[in-house]
Amino acid sequence: MAATQSPTHALRFDSRLRDAKLFLREAVRTFRATGSVVPSSPALAAALTRHLSDRTGTAPMAIMEGGAGTGPVSRAIARHMGPEDTADLVETNAEMAAHLQGLVESDTGFDTARDRIRVHAAPVEEVSRDGGYDLIISGLPFANFTAEEVRGVFEHYFDVLKPGGRLSFFGYLYTKEVKAVIAPREDYLRQARSGWVVEEYVNRYGTATERVVANVPPAWIHHLRKPLD
C-alpha cells in the first residue's frame, strides 16, 4: 500500500515550492540583489544559525537577518528562537518582503515566535534597534556588490551589534575563480575589490570558517564576533 503524506507535510511542501518559484523569478529579475537562483538549503540555514541553536545560556537574544529572501533561513531562526528572543527579518525586495510577511503570519514554522518577529522591507543599513543585536545573520550577496557597498554594510552591522555580538554570513565557493575565466575584466576586478573588504573584516573579527557542500552552489560561512570593548 502506498504511503501518503500528512496534510501538514503536503502544505509545507507546497509552501516551499512557492518560495522557490518566487525566489527564481525575482533572482532572474534582480540577480545583483539575490546572487543565486536557488534558495538557501537546510544545511546552509543550519550552519548560519549555529550560534542560535548551539547557545548554552538562556538570556534573551535580539537577532537580525539581513537579506532574508523568501525565508529558508528565517524558518531556521524561528525554530531555534527562545521564548523571549526577538528577530528583525530584513529584505529590500518588496515582493519577497511581502511574501515573507505572509509566511510569518501563516506558516506553522513561525507559530512559536511570530509575535516577536518583524519583517522590514528596507535596506539593512536602515534597520536598527535600541540596545543593539546579539546576532546578525546575513544572506546578502557581497560578491555582487561594490567594495564601497560591502564596507557600508559591514560598518552598519558592527555599529548595531552589541559588544561580544556575533555575525554569520556566507558566500559561494569558487565564484572568483569562475569570474576570472568567464567574466569581463571590470566585473572580475569589482568582485576582487569587494572580496578584499570581506577579507579585511574576517581577518579582524573572524572566529571560524566552515564549508557547506550541501547547497547550490556550495558555500563557505564566516563567523565573526564584535570585541567586548
Tab-separated table of N, CA and C in Angstrom, residues 16 39-54 65 68 71-80 135 137-139 168-170 210-216 219-221 223:
chain	number	residue	atom	x	y	z
A	16	ARG	N	6.949	25.672	0.319
A	16	ARG	CA	8.355	25.825	-0.067
A	16	ARG	C	8.519	25.815	-1.585
A	39	PRO	N	17.074	29.093	-3.484
A	39	PRO	CA	17.106	29.483	-2.075
A	39	PRO	C	18.122	28.677	-1.284
A	40	SER	N	18.517	29.192	-0.126
A	40	SER	CA	19.482	28.515	0.734
A	40	SER	C	18.955	27.150	1.167
A	41	SER	N	19.852	26.168	1.239
A	41	SER	CA	19.486	24.811	1.619
A	41	SER	C	19.322	24.696	3.130
A	42	PRO	N	18.670	23.629	3.620
A	42	PRO	CA	18.595	23.394	5.066
A	42	PRO	C	19.970	23.303	5.718
A	43	ALA	N	20.948	22.732	5.020
A	43	ALA	CA	22.298	22.624	5.581
A	43	ALA	C	22.923	24.000	5.766
A	44	LEU	N	22.726	24.882	4.791
A	44	LEU	CA	23.268	26.235	4.901
A	44	LEU	C	22.544	27.004	6.010
A	45	ALA	N	21.231	26.851	6.086
A	45	ALA	CA	20.459	27.516	7.143
A	45	ALA	C	20.912	27.047	8.521
A	46	ALA	N	21.176	25.752	8.655
A	46	ALA	CA	21.617	25.214	9.942
A	46	ALA	C	22.968	25.785	10.345
A	47	ALA	N	23.875	25.912	9.379
A	47	ALA	CA	25.199	26.457	9.691
A	47	ALA	C	25.121	27.940	10.037
A	48	LEU	N	24.278	28.686	9.332
A	48	LEU	CA	24.153	30.115	9.598
A	48	LEU	C	23.541	30.400	10.972
A	49	THR	N	22.701	29.505	11.448
A	49	THR	CA	22.028	29.705	12.742
A	49	THR	C	22.725	28.972	13.883
A	50	ARG	N	23.957	28.562	13.667
A	50	ARG	CA	24.675	27.758	14.661
A	50	ARG	C	24.776	28.460	16.017
A	51	HIS	N	25.055	29.765	16.010
A	51	HIS	CA	25.205	30.481	17.282
A	51	HIS	C	23.872	30.625	18.017
A	52	LEU	N	22.788	30.436	17.309
A	52	LEU	CA	21.465	30.455	17.936
A	52	LEU	C	21.086	29.069	18.450
A	53	SER	N	21.274	28.050	17.619
A	53	SER	CA	20.853	26.699	18.009
A	53	SER	C	21.770	26.070	19.049
A	54	ASP	N	23.065	26.447	19.059
A	54	ASP	CA	24.034	25.808	19.955
A	54	ASP	C	24.326	26.617	21.214
A	65	GLU	N	18.215	39.305	10.608
A	65	GLU	CA	18.588	38.584	9.394
A	65	GLU	C	18.584	39.578	8.246
A	68	ALA	N	16.816	38.459	3.868
A	68	ALA	CA	16.066	37.259	4.263
A	68	ALA	C	15.457	36.510	3.084
A	71	GLY	N	12.730	33.285	2.916
A	71	GLY	CA	12.552	32.757	4.259
A	71	GLY	C	13.136	31.410	4.641
A	72	PRO	N	14.011	30.757	3.847
A	72	PRO	CA	14.531	29.463	4.296
A	72	PRO	C	15.366	29.554	5.567
A	73	VAL	N	16.161	30.617	5.698
A	73	VAL	CA	16.941	30.796	6.922
A	73	VAL	C	16.049	31.356	8.030
A	74	SER	N	15.075	32.179	7.647
A	74	SER	CA	14.133	32.731	8.631
A	74	SER	C	13.413	31.612	9.371
A	75	ARG	N	13.041	30.556	8.658
A	75	ARG	CA	12.382	29.410	9.298
A	75	ARG	C	13.292	28.786	10.356
A	76	ALA	N	14.580	28.643	10.025
A	76	ALA	CA	15.522	28.068	10.987
A	76	ALA	C	15.684	28.981	12.196
A	77	ILE	N	15.714	30.284	11.955
A	77	ILE	CA	15.791	31.238	13.069
A	77	ILE	C	14.588	31.072	13.985
A	78	ALA	N	13.394	31.066	13.406
A	78	ALA	CA	12.172	30.942	14.211
A	78	ALA	C	12.162	29.642	15.003
A	79	ARG	N	12.643	28.564	14.389
A	79	ARG	CA	12.641	27.253	15.046
A	79	ARG	C	13.517	27.235	16.293
A	80	HIS	N	14.606	28.013	16.269
A	80	HIS	CA	15.567	27.979	17.373
A	80	HIS	C	15.411	29.147	18.353
A	135	LEU	N	22.943	38.882	17.624
A	135	LEU	CA	23.302	38.027	16.492
A	135	LEU	C	22.763	38.623	15.208
A	137	ILE	N	22.597	37.531	11.124
A	137	ILE	CA	22.798	36.509	10.101
A	137	ILE	C	22.558	37.179	8.759
A	138	SER	N	23.557	37.141	7.898
A	138	SER	CA	23.476	37.890	6.645
A	138	SER	C	23.453	36.959	5.447
A	139	GLY	N	22.455	37.185	4.581
A	139	GLY	CA	22.386	36.455	3.322
A	139	GLY	C	22.646	37.348	2.123
A	168	SER	N	27.222	36.121	11.329
A	168	SER	CA	27.473	34.982	10.446
A	168	SER	C	26.976	35.341	9.053
A	169	PHE	N	27.818	35.113	8.044
A	169	PHE	CA	27.416	35.398	6.668
A	169	PHE	C	28.050	34.373	5.746
A	170	PHE	N	27.568	34.307	4.508
A	170	PHE	CA	28.087	33.295	3.585
A	170	PHE	C	28.387	33.882	2.219
A	210	GLU	N	33.570	27.738	7.865
A	210	GLU	CA	33.187	26.373	7.525
A	210	GLU	C	32.640	26.327	6.101
A	211	ARG	N	32.689	25.137	5.518
A	211	ARG	CA	32.149	24.939	4.183
A	211	ARG	C	30.855	24.146	4.261
A	212	VAL	N	29.928	24.496	3.385
A	212	VAL	CA	28.673	23.757	3.263
A	212	VAL	C	28.580	23.278	1.822
A	213	VAL	N	28.819	21.995	1.625
A	213	VAL	CA	28.773	21.431	0.276
A	213	VAL	C	27.336	21.160	-0.148
A	214	ALA	N	26.466	20.856	0.812
A	214	ALA	CA	25.063	20.535	0.510
A	214	ALA	C	24.258	21.802	0.293
A	215	ASN	N	24.648	22.558	-0.713
A	215	ASN	CA	23.952	23.785	-1.104
A	215	ASN	C	24.242	24.012	-2.573
A	216	VAL	N	23.377	24.736	-3.259
A	216	VAL	CA	23.584	25.046	-4.676
A	216	VAL	C	23.651	26.557	-4.837
A	219	ALA	N	28.887	26.549	-0.510
A	219	ALA	CA	29.158	27.850	0.108
A	219	ALA	C	30.154	27.728	1.248
A	220	TRP	N	30.791	28.840	1.562
A	220	TRP	CA	31.553	28.952	2.804
A	220	TRP	C	30.809	29.908	3.717
A	221	ILE	N	31.001	29.711	5.009
A	221	ILE	CA	30.375	30.568	6.015
A	221	ILE	C	31.459	31.102	6.934
A	223	HIS	N	32.072	33.176	10.552
A	223	HIS	CA	31.507	33.620	11.819
A	223	HIS	C	32.440	34.669	12.404
